[in-house]
């Protein structure tokens, strides 16, 4: 569900004849209410993060980020995303290719299954891996005999992150590729192009902006995931804490400034994600 | 399973489909089925006793009610924001449009601590509300506010495209028949927006009942009062009560599946309508 709908603002839409729009004052009142609501619900929290982060000065801010535990959390978060995002990108491209270029029965069911992780609570997403690989889990004793640790270690964190971010790339690509149809690929095929040639030379150039946005959104969620990772991580400081978990620990220890300082790193990630989204929308609307 | 005649010229169906099904099974379907198998370890009376205990029922109630109210608030304001973005021109519109997506992109834990900082009794807004006897953080109101934040983009982003495609002619016809603006809205525009509104509400609601990160900081986590269902599952897991946790989770999963089914059915219907045009 998240991020599956890309909207292009229609620049002409606001030029409406007088009789099918509201009078000036009504218009401005509605705009004011909308902006007030957005300010209160979205902008204020954003501002508060930076204000709280710098409350005790720039020194504390820098120290909180340079702290060894914070750095190891950052490293773990980057490692996790570096594994999870490429996996889901390959999956997203494969799923979108099958769904958009061919007709088969049960397509809607397949799309619903891809959406499943959006609908499942993050806590449950993490829990399923504890049930499978935890000490009391179905495969727990077998793994234990072989000295393999998945839960409370990197593999568990990666698995939970992959689960949560499965739909992002696929859901972004499917509408793009469906809208493009199959004519160009068929033309390439009739000219003798092979499967991978068709993909690299014809399909990929057409979907590159949608793909980029899918990847960046997938990455934002992978780096920011909290609930699912919290279940499988075990919260071992300096070892299995990702950035969001590190923020939680600092917050619960009343180190508010440090907590908000680390949080501000993730805010920047979110802002970069939104900027890329705007660029992608601008690029893809100027393409048409 | 092969495509209809004009479509099977393209290669790669077997490979892409095979990989898709394999990946989904390994990452999503088999792990999720573990919830079902683990619950089978409980007898029916044990299962029933777990999911109907006072604390669990209270958690379900908190989760469903707060998600419902947050969905209602988003229904009204989400529609208003979509309306303003589609129909009016004002400075900074592009920026405002991007800001709507912030809850999608911002990690939930970050949203959680930010909202708590604002609404705690000593926070930016909380300190003004506290003397009036209004407690936002550490109460169901706080949970609702967190879920409003999380759910807002769902409503805006489902209503926006429908509003954009709405034909001017129907509205003009209503005007010519002598309808006032407000009446046109109720009788002509709102019915057209209904499927999108219901879909957006359902998405926000489904996300709300499962939400964890943005809620745990602001909710106060008092059993029977402000304990949400995902947190209760987490608590049971930390106490190594895996069977109890999975029983509660199974009920949540069934609700989530049903919600997802409703949402997708609504979306297929909406797509068919837009294609029919």
Coordinates of C-alpha atoms in Angstrom, one line a residue:
Chain A
X1 CA 0.0 0.0 0.0
X2 CA 2.7 2.5 1.0
X3 CA 4.1 4.5 -1.8
X4 CA 2.3 2.6 -4.5
X5 CA 0.4 5.6 -5.9
X6 CA 2.4 8.2 -7.7
X7 CA 0.4 11.3 -8.6
X8 CA 1.3 13.9 -11.1
X9 CA -0.1 17.3 -10.2
X10 CA -2.0 18.6 -13.2
X11 CA -0.9 22.1 -13.7
X12 CA -4.0 23.1 -15.6
X13 CA -6.4 21.6 -13.1
X14 CA -6.6 24.8 -11.0
X15 CA -7.7 27.0 -13.8
X16 CA -11.4 26.4 -13.4
X17 CA -14.3 28.5 -14.6
X18 CA -16.0 30.5 -11.8
X19 CA -19.2 28.5 -11.7
X20 CA -17.5 25.2 -10.9
X21 CA -15.2 26.4 -8.2
X22 CA -15.6 28.0 -4.8
X23 CA -15.7 31.7 -4.1
X24 CA -12.4 33.4 -3.2
X25 CA -12.8 33.5 0.6
X26 CA -14.0 29.9 0.8
X27 CA -11.0 28.9 -1.3
X28 CA -8.6 30.6 1.0
X29 CA -10.3 29.3 4.2
X30 CA -10.0 25.7 2.8
X31 CA -6.4 26.2 1.9
X32 CA -5.7 27.6 5.4
X33 CA -7.3 24.7 7.2
X34 CA -5.4 22.2 5.0
X35 CA -2.1 23.9 5.6
X36 CA -2.8 24.3 9.4
X37 CA -3.6 20.5 9.6
X38 CA -0.4 19.6 7.7
X39 CA 1.6 22.0 9.7
X40 CA 0.4 20.5 13.0
X41 CA 0.6 16.8 12.0
X42 CA 3.6 16.7 9.7
X43 CA 5.8 19.9 9.8
X44 CA 5.8 20.4 13.6
X45 CA 7.2 16.9 14.3
X46 CA 9.9 17.4 11.7
X47 CA 11.0 20.7 13.2
X48 CA 10.9 19.3 16.7
X49 CA 13.5 16.7 15.8
X50 CA 16.1 19.3 14.8
X51 CA 15.3 21.6 17.7
X52 CA 15.6 18.9 20.3
X53 CA 18.8 17.5 18.6
X54 CA 20.6 20.8 18.9
X55 CA 19.1 21.8 22.3
X56 CA 22.4 21.1 24.1
X57 CA 24.5 22.6 21.4
X58 CA 26.4 21.4 18.3
X59 CA 29.1 19.7 20.4
X60 CA 26.6 17.3 22.0
X61 CA 25.1 16.7 18.6
X62 CA 28.4 15.7 17.0
X63 CA 29.4 13.6 20.0
X64 CA 26.2 11.7 19.9
X65 CA 26.7 10.8 16.2
X66 CA 30.4 10.0 16.6
X67 CA 29.7 7.8 19.6
X68 CA 31.0 4.2 18.9
X69 CA 27.6 2.6 19.5
X70 CA 25.9 5.0 17.1
X71 CA 28.6 4.4 14.5
X72 CA 28.2 0.6 14.8
X73 CA 24.4 1.0 14.6
X74 CA 24.9 3.1 11.4
X75 CA 27.1 0.4 10.0
X76 CA 24.6 -2.4 10.8
X77 CA 21.8 -0.3 9.2
X78 CA 23.8 0.2 6.0
X79 CA 24.8 -3.4 5.8
X80 CA 21.2 -4.6 6.2
X81 CA 20.0 -2.2 3.6
X82 CA 22.8 -3.2 1.2
X83 CA 21.6 -6.8 1.4
X84 CA 17.9 -6.3 1.6
X85 CA 17.4 -3.7 -1.1
X86 CA 19.2 -5.5 -4.0
X87 CA 17.3 -8.7 -3.2
X88 CA 14.0 -7.0 -3.3
X89 CA 15.0 -5.1 -6.4
X90 CA 15.7 -8.3 -8.3
X91 CA 12.4 -9.7 -7.0
X92 CA 10.5 -6.6 -7.9
X93 CA 11.8 -6.6 -11.5
X94 CA 11.0 -10.3 -11.9
X95 CA 7.5 -10.0 -10.5
X96 CA 6.7 -6.9 -12.5
X97 CA 8.0 -8.6 -15.7
X98 CA 5.8 -11.7 -15.1
X99 CA 2.7 -9.6 -14.1
X100 CA 2.9 -6.9 -16.7
X101 CA 4.1 -8.7 -19.8
X102 CA 2.0 -11.9 -19.7
X103 CA -1.5 -12.9 -19.1
X104 CA -2.2 -15.7 -16.7
X105 CA -4.9 -16.8 -14.3
X106 CA -4.7 -15.7 -10.7
X107 CA -2.8 -12.5 -11.4
X108 CA -4.8 -10.5 -9.0
X109 CA -4.2 -13.1 -6.3
X110 CA -0.4 -12.9 -6.9
X111 CA -0.6 -9.1 -6.6
X112 CA -2.4 -9.4 -3.3
X113 CA 0.2 -11.9 -2.0
X114 CA 2.9 -9.4 -2.9
X115 CA 1.0 -6.8 -0.9
X116 CA 0.8 -9.0 2.2
X117 CA 3.8 -7.5 4.0
X118 CA 2.1 -4.1 3.8
X119 CA -0.9 -5.4 5.7
X120 CA 1.0 -7.4 8.4
X121 CA 2.0 -5.7 11.6
X122 CA 5.8 -5.2 11.7
X123 CA 5.8 -7.0 15.0
X124 CA 4.3 -10.1 13.4
X125 CA 6.7 -9.8 10.5
X126 CA 9.6 -10.2 13.0
X127 CA 7.8 -12.8 15.1
X128 CA 7.5 -15.3 12.2
X129 CA 11.3 -15.6 12.0
X130 CA 11.5 -16.1 15.8
X131 CA 8.9 -18.9 15.4
X132 CA 11.0 -20.5 12.6
X133 CA 14.6 -19.9 13.7
X134 CA 14.4 -19.0 17.4
X135 CA 15.8 -21.2 20.2
X136 CA 12.3 -22.6 20.7
X137 CA 11.4 -22.4 17.0
X138 CA 10.7 -25.1 14.4
X139 CA 14.3 -25.1 13.1
X140 CA 15.9 -23.7 16.3
X141 CA 17.5 -27.0 17.6
X142 CA 18.7 -28.0 14.2
X143 CA 20.4 -24.7 13.7
X144 CA 21.8 -24.7 17.2
X145 CA 23.5 -28.1 16.6
X146 CA 25.3 -26.6 13.7
X147 CA 26.2 -23.4 15.5
X148 CA 24.2 -21.2 13.2
X149 CA 22.6 -18.2 14.7
X150 CA 19.9 -16.3 12.9
X151 CA 17.8 -14.7 15.6
X152 CA 19.5 -12.0 17.6
X153 CA 22.1 -11.7 14.8
X154 CA 22.6 -10.2 11.4
X155 CA 20.7 -12.8 9.3
X156 CA 17.6 -12.4 11.4
X157 CA 17.7 -8.6 11.1
X158 CA 18.2 -8.9 7.3
X159 CA 15.4 -11.4 6.9
X160 CA 12.9 -9.3 8.9
X161 CA 13.9 -6.2 6.8
X162 CA 13.5 -8.1 3.5
X163 CA 10.1 -9.3 4.6
X164 CA 8.9 -5.8 5.4
X165 CA 10.2 -4.3 2.2
X166 CA 9.2 -7.0 -0.3
X167 CA 6.4 -5.0 -2.1
X168 CA 8.1 -1.7 -2.6
X169 CA 9.9 -2.1 -5.9
X170 CA 7.4 -4.5 -7.4
X171 CA 4.4 -2.2 -6.6
X172 CA 6.2 0.8 -8.1
X173 CA 7.1 -1.0 -11.3
X174 CA 3.9 -2.9 -12.1
X175 CA 1.8 0.1 -13.0
X176 CA 4.7 1.6 -15.0
X177 CA 5.2 -1.5 -17.0
X178 CA 1.6 -2.2 -17.5
X179 CA 1.1 1.3 -18.9
X180 CA 3.9 0.7 -21.3
X181 CA 2.4 -2.5 -22.8
X182 CA 4.4 -5.0 -24.8
X183 CA 4.7 -3.5 -28.3
X184 CA 8.2 -2.2 -27.9
X185 CA 9.5 -5.5 -26.5
X186 CA 7.7 -7.4 -29.2
X187 CA 9.2 -5.2 -31.9
X188 CA 12.6 -5.9 -30.5
X189 CA 11.9 -9.6 -30.3
X190 CA 10.8 -9.7 -34.0
X191 CA 14.0 -8.0 -34.9
X192 CA 15.8 -10.8 -33.3
X193 CA 16.7 -9.5 -29.9
X194 CA 17.3 -12.1 -27.1
X195 CA 15.5 -12.0 -23.8
X196 CA 18.2 -10.1 -21.8
X197 CA 18.9 -7.8 -24.7
X198 CA 15.2 -6.8 -24.7
X199 CA 15.3 -6.2 -21.0
X200 CA 18.5 -4.1 -20.9
X201 CA 18.0 -2.2 -24.2
X202 CA 14.2 -1.7 -24.3
X203 CA 12.5 -2.3 -20.9
X204 CA 15.0 -0.9 -18.5
X205 CA 15.4 2.5 -20.2
X206 CA 11.6 2.9 -20.1
X207 CA 11.2 2.1 -16.4
X208 CA 14.4 3.5 -15.0
X209 CA 12.8 6.4 -13.1
X210 CA 10.1 4.3 -11.6
X211 CA 12.7 1.7 -10.7
X212 CA 14.9 4.4 -9.1
X213 CA 12.0 5.6 -7.0
X214 CA 11.0 2.1 -6.0
X215 CA 14.6 1.4 -4.9
X216 CA 14.9 4.6 -2.9
X217 CA 11.6 4.0 -1.1
X218 CA 12.5 0.4 -0.4
X219 CA 15.8 1.7 1.0
X220 CA 14.1 4.3 3.2
X221 CA 11.9 1.7 4.7
X222 CA 14.8 -0.8 5.1
X223 CA 16.9 1.7 7.0
X224 CA 14.0 2.9 9.1
X225 CA 12.3 -0.4 10.0
X226 CA 11.7 -0.6 13.7
X227 CA 9.1 -3.1 14.9
X228 CA 10.1 -6.1 12.9
X229 CA 13.8 -5.6 13.6
X230 CA 13.1 -4.9 17.2
X231 CA 11.7 -8.4 17.6
X232 CA 14.6 -10.3 16.1
X233 CA 17.6 -8.1 17.1
X234 CA 18.0 -8.9 20.8
X235 CA 19.1 -5.3 21.4
X236 CA 22.8 -6.1 21.9
X237 CA 24.5 -2.7 22.1
X238 CA 27.2 -2.2 19.6
X239 CA 26.3 -5.5 17.9
X240 CA 22.7 -6.0 16.9
X241 CA 21.4 -2.4 17.2
X242 CA 20.3 -0.7 14.1
X243 CA 19.9 3.1 14.0
X244 CA 16.2 3.1 14.9
X245 CA 16.8 0.7 17.8
X246 CA 19.7 2.9 19.0
X247 CA 17.3 5.9 19.0
X248 CA 14.9 3.9 21.2
X249 CA 17.6 2.9 23.7
X250 CA 18.9 6.5 24.0
X251 CA 15.4 7.8 24.4
X252 CA 14.5 5.3 27.1
X253 CA 17.7 6.2 29.0
X254 CA 16.6 9.9 28.9
X255 CA 19.4 10.9 26.7
X256 CA 16.9 12.9 24.6
X257 CA 19.4 15.2 22.8
X258 CA 21.5 12.2 21.7
X259 CA 18.4 10.3 20.7
X260 CA 17.1 13.2 18.5
X261 CA 20.6 13.8 17.1
X262 CA 20.7 10.2 15.8
X263 CA 17.1 10.5 14.7
X264 CA 18.0 13.6 12.6
X265 CA 20.2 11.4 10.4
X266 CA 17.2 9.3 9.5
X267 CA 15.2 12.5 8.9
X268 CA 17.7 13.5 6.3
X269 CA 17.3 10.1 4.7
X270 CA 13.6 10.7 4.5
X271 CA 14.1 14.2 3.1
X272 CA 16.5 12.9 0.4
X273 CA 13.9 10.2 -0.4
X274 CA 11.2 12.9 -1.0
X275 CA 13.5 15.0 -3.1
X276 CA 14.3 12.0 -5.3
X277 CA 10.6 11.4 -5.6
X278 CA 10.0 14.9 -6.8
X279 CA 12.9 14.6 -9.4
X280 CA 11.5 11.3 -10.6
X281 CA 8.0 12.7 -11.0
X282 CA 9.4 15.7 -12.9
X283 CA 11.5 13.5 -15.1
X284 CA 8.8 11.1 -15.9
X285 CA 6.2 13.8 -16.6
X286 CA 8.6 15.6 -19.0
X287 CA 9.2 12.3 -20.8
X288 CA 5.5 12.0 -21.8
Chain B
X1 CA -0.5 -20.6 -17.6
X2 CA 1.0 -19.5 -21.0
X3 CA -0.1 -16.1 -22.2
X4 CA -2.7 -15.7 -24.9
X5 CA -1.4 -15.8 -28.4
X6 CA -0.2 -12.3 -29.1
X7 CA 1.7 -12.2 -25.9
X8 CA 3.8 -15.3 -25.7
X9 CA 6.4 -13.9 -28.2
X10 CA 8.2 -12.5 -25.2
X11 CA 10.7 -14.7 -23.3
X12 CA 11.2 -15.0 -19.6
X13 CA 7.8 -16.0 -18.3
X14 CA 8.9 -19.2 -16.8
X15 CA 12.0 -17.7 -15.2
X16 CA 10.4 -14.5 -13.8
X17 CA 7.3 -16.3 -12.6
X18 CA 9.2 -19.2 -11.1
X19 CA 11.5 -16.8 -9.2
X20 CA 8.6 -14.6 -8.1
X21 CA 6.8 -17.6 -6.6
X22 CA 9.9 -19.1 -5.1
X23 CA 11.0 -15.8 -3.4
X24 CA 7.5 -15.0 -2.1
X25 CA 7.2 -18.5 -0.7
X26 CA 10.5 -18.5 1.1
X27 CA 10.4 -14.9 2.4
X28 CA 6.7 -14.4 3.1
X29 CA 4.4 -17.4 2.8
X30 CA 6.3 -20.1 4.6
X31 CA 7.3 -17.9 7.5
X32 CA 3.7 -16.6 7.8
X33 CA 2.4 -20.1 7.9
X34 CA 4.5 -20.7 11.0
X35 CA 2.0 -18.5 12.8
X36 CA -0.7 -21.0 12.0
X37 CA 1.3 -24.1 12.9
X38 CA 2.5 -22.6 16.2
X39 CA -1.1 -21.8 17.1
X40 CA -2.1 -25.4 16.5
X41 CA 0.1 -26.3 19.5
X42 CA -2.7 -24.8 21.6
X43 CA -5.9 -26.6 22.1
X44 CA -9.1 -24.7 21.2
X45 CA -10.0 -23.8 24.8
X46 CA -6.5 -22.6 25.5
X47 CA -6.6 -20.5 22.3
X48 CA -9.9 -19.1 23.2
X49 CA -8.9 -18.3 26.7
X50 CA -5.8 -16.5 25.4
X51 CA -7.5 -14.3 22.9
X52 CA -10.4 -13.4 25.1
X53 CA -8.5 -12.6 28.3
X54 CA -9.3 -9.1 29.7
X55 CA -5.9 -7.7 28.8
X56 CA -6.0 -9.0 25.2
X57 CA -9.5 -7.8 24.6
X58 CA -8.6 -4.4 26.0
X59 CA -5.6 -4.3 23.6
X60 CA -7.8 -5.1 20.6
X61 CA -10.2 -2.4 21.6
X62 CA -7.5 0.2 22.0
X63 CA -6.0 -0.7 18.6
X64 CA -9.2 -0.9 16.7
X65 CA -10.8 2.2 18.2
X66 CA -7.8 4.5 17.8
X67 CA -7.2 3.3 14.3
X68 CA -10.8 3.9 13.5
X69 CA -10.9 7.4 14.8
X70 CA -7.6 8.2 13.2
X71 CA -9.0 6.9 9.9
X72 CA -12.1 9.2 10.3
X73 CA -10.0 12.3 10.9
X74 CA -7.8 11.4 7.9
X75 CA -10.9 10.9 5.8
X76 CA -12.0 14.5 6.4
X77 CA -8.6 16.2 6.3
X78 CA -7.1 13.9 3.8
X79 CA -9.9 14.7 1.4
X80 CA -9.6 18.4 2.1
X81 CA -5.8 18.3 1.4
X82 CA -6.4 16.4 -1.8
X83 CA -9.1 18.9 -2.8
X84 CA -6.9 21.9 -2.2
X85 CA -3.9 20.3 -4.0
X86 CA -5.9 19.3 -7.1
X87 CA -8.2 22.3 -7.5
X88 CA -6.5 25.5 -6.1
X89 CA -3.4 27.3 -6.9
X90 CA -1.3 28.8 -4.1
X91 CA 2.4 29.4 -3.4
X92 CA 4.4 26.5 -2.2
X93 CA 2.0 23.9 -3.5
X94 CA 4.6 21.5 -4.8
X95 CA 6.4 21.6 -1.5
X96 CA 3.1 20.8 0.3
X97 CA 2.5 18.0 -2.1
X98 CA 5.8 16.4 -1.3
X99 CA 5.3 16.9 2.5
X100 CA 2.2 14.7 2.3
X101 CA 4.6 11.7 1.6
X102 CA 6.8 12.4 4.7
X103 CA 5.0 9.8 6.9
X104 CA 5.8 7.2 4.3
X105 CA 9.5 8.1 4.2
X106 CA 10.1 8.9 7.9
X107 CA 11.1 6.0 10.1
X108 CA 8.3 5.2 12.5
X109 CA 10.5 5.4 15.6
X110 CA 11.6 8.9 14.7
X111 CA 8.0 10.0 14.2
X112 CA 7.2 8.4 17.6
X113 CA 9.8 10.3 19.6
X114 CA 9.0 13.6 17.8
X115 CA 5.3 13.4 18.5
X116 CA 6.0 12.5 22.1
X117 CA 8.3 15.5 22.5
X118 CA 5.5 17.7 21.2
X119 CA 2.6 16.3 23.1
X120 CA 4.2 15.3 26.4
X121 CA 3.0 17.4 29.4
X122 CA 6.2 19.5 29.1
X123 CA 6.2 19.5 25.3
X124 CA 5.6 22.3 22.8
X125 CA 1.8 21.7 22.6
X126 CA 1.4 19.4 25.6
X127 CA 2.4 22.1 28.0
X128 CA -0.5 24.3 26.8
X129 CA -3.0 21.5 27.0
X130 CA -1.9 20.2 30.4
X131 CA -3.3 23.1 32.4
X132 CA -6.6 22.6 30.7
X133 CA -6.6 19.0 32.0
X134 CA -6.2 17.6 28.5
X135 CA -3.7 14.7 28.4
X136 CA -2.6 13.8 24.9
X137 CA 0.7 11.8 25.3
X138 CA 0.3 8.6 27.3
X139 CA -3.4 8.4 26.6
X140 CA -5.6 7.1 23.7
X141 CA -5.6 10.6 22.2
X142 CA -1.8 10.3 21.8
X143 CA -2.1 7.0 20.0
X144 CA -4.8 8.4 17.7
X145 CA -2.5 11.4 16.8
X146 CA 0.4 9.0 16.0
X147 CA -2.0 7.0 13.7
X148 CA -3.3 10.2 12.1
X149 CA 0.3 11.0 11.1
X150 CA 0.9 7.4 9.8
X151 CA -2.3 7.2 7.8
X152 CA -2.6 10.6 6.2
X153 CA -0.8 9.9 3.0
X154 CA -3.0 6.8 2.3
X155 CA -6.2 8.9 2.1
X156 CA -4.6 11.9 0.2
X157 CA -2.9 9.7 -2.4
X158 CA -6.0 7.5 -3.2
X159 CA -8.4 10.5 -3.4
X160 CA -6.1 12.8 -5.4
X161 CA -6.0 10.9 -8.8
X162 CA -9.8 10.3 -8.7
X163 CA -10.4 14.0 -8.0
X164 CA -8.1 14.9 -10.9
X165 CA -10.0 12.7 -13.4
X166 CA -13.4 13.9 -12.3
X167 CA -15.1 15.3 -15.3
X168 CA -16.0 19.0 -15.2
X169 CA -19.1 18.3 -17.3
X170 CA -21.0 16.5 -14.6
X171 CA -20.4 19.4 -12.2
X172 CA -21.4 21.9 -14.9
X173 CA -24.6 19.9 -15.5
X174 CA -25.4 20.1 -11.8
X175 CA -24.8 23.9 -11.9
X176 CA -27.0 24.3 -14.9
X177 CA -29.8 22.4 -13.2
X178 CA -29.5 25.0 -10.5
X179 CA -27.6 23.2 -7.8
X180 CA -25.6 25.2 -5.3
X181 CA -21.9 24.5 -4.8
X182 CA -22.4 22.6 -1.5
X183 CA -25.2 20.6 -3.0
X184 CA -23.2 19.7 -6.1
X185 CA -20.5 18.5 -3.7
X186 CA -22.8 16.3 -1.7
X187 CA -24.8 14.9 -4.6
X188 CA -22.3 14.8 -7.5
X189 CA -18.7 14.9 -6.3
X190 CA -18.8 13.0 -3.0
X191 CA -20.5 9.8 -4.5
X192 CA -17.8 9.8 -7.2
X193 CA -15.1 10.0 -4.6
X194 CA -16.7 7.3 -2.3
X195 CA -14.7 4.2 -3.5
X196 CA -11.4 6.1 -3.2
X197 CA -12.4 7.4 0.2
X198 CA -13.3 4.0 1.5
X199 CA -10.1 2.5 0.0
X200 CA -8.0 5.2 1.7
X201 CA -9.7 4.8 5.0
X202 CA -9.3 1.0 4.8
X203 CA -5.6 1.3 4.1
X204 CA -5.0 3.8 6.9
X205 CA -7.1 1.6 9.3
X206 CA -5.2 -1.6 8.3
X207 CA -1.8 0.2 8.8
X208 CA -3.1 1.7 12.0
X209 CA -4.0 -1.5 13.8
X210 CA -0.6 -3.0 13.1
X211 CA 1.5 0.1 13.7
X212 CA 4.1 -0.2 16.4
X213 CA 7.1 2.3 16.1
X214 CA 5.3 5.6 16.1
X215 CA 2.9 4.5 18.9
X216 CA 5.0 2.9 21.6
X217 CA 6.7 6.1 22.6
X218 CA 3.5 8.2 22.9
X219 CA 1.1 5.6 24.2
X220 CA 2.5 5.1 27.7
X221 CA 1.8 1.4 27.3
X222 CA -0.5 0.9 30.3
X223 CA -2.1 -2.6 30.3
X224 CA -5.9 -2.4 29.8
X225 CA -5.7 1.3 29.0
X226 CA -3.1 2.3 26.4
X227 CA -1.6 -1.0 25.5
X228 CA -1.9 -1.6 21.7
X229 CA -2.1 -5.2 20.3
X230 CA 1.4 -5.2 18.6
X231 CA 3.0 -4.2 21.9
X232 CA 1.2 -6.9 23.7
X233 CA 2.5 -9.4 21.2
X234 CA 6.0 -8.0 21.8
X235 CA 5.6 -8.3 25.6
X236 CA 4.5 -12.0 25.3
X237 CA 7.5 -12.7 23.0
X238 CA 9.8 -11.1 25.6
X239 CA 8.4 -13.4 28.2
X240 CA 9.0 -16.4 25.9
X241 CA 5.2 -17.0 25.7
X242 CA 5.4 -17.8 22.0
X243 CA 2.1 -19.7 21.8
X244 CA 0.2 -16.8 23.5
X245 CA 1.9 -14.3 21.2
X246 CA 1.0 -16.3 18.1
X247 CA -2.6 -16.7 19.2
X248 CA -3.0 -13.0 19.5
X249 CA -1.1 -12.5 16.2
X250 CA -3.3 -15.0 14.3
X251 CA -6.5 -12.9 15.1
X252 CA -4.7 -9.8 13.9
X253 CA -3.5 -11.6 10.7
X254 CA -7.0 -12.7 9.9
X255 CA -8.3 -9.1 10.2
X256 CA -5.4 -7.9 8.1
X257 CA -6.0 -10.4 5.4
X258 CA -9.7 -9.4 5.2
X259 CA -8.8 -5.8 5.1
X260 CA -6.3 -6.4 2.3
X261 CA -8.9 -8.4 0.3
X262 CA -11.4 -5.6 0.7
X263 CA -8.8 -3.0 -0.4
X264 CA -7.8 -4.9 -3.4
X265 CA -11.3 -5.6 -4.5
X266 CA -12.1 -1.9 -4.2
X267 CA -9.0 -1.1 -6.2
X268 CA -9.8 -3.5 -9.0
X269 CA -13.2 -2.0 -9.2
X270 CA -11.8 1.6 -9.4
X271 CA -9.3 0.5 -12.1
X272 CA -12.1 -1.0 -14.1
X273 CA -14.1 2.2 -13.8
X274 CA -11.2 4.4 -15.0
X275 CA -10.5 2.0 -17.8
X276 CA -14.1 2.0 -18.9
X277 CA -13.9 5.8 -19.3

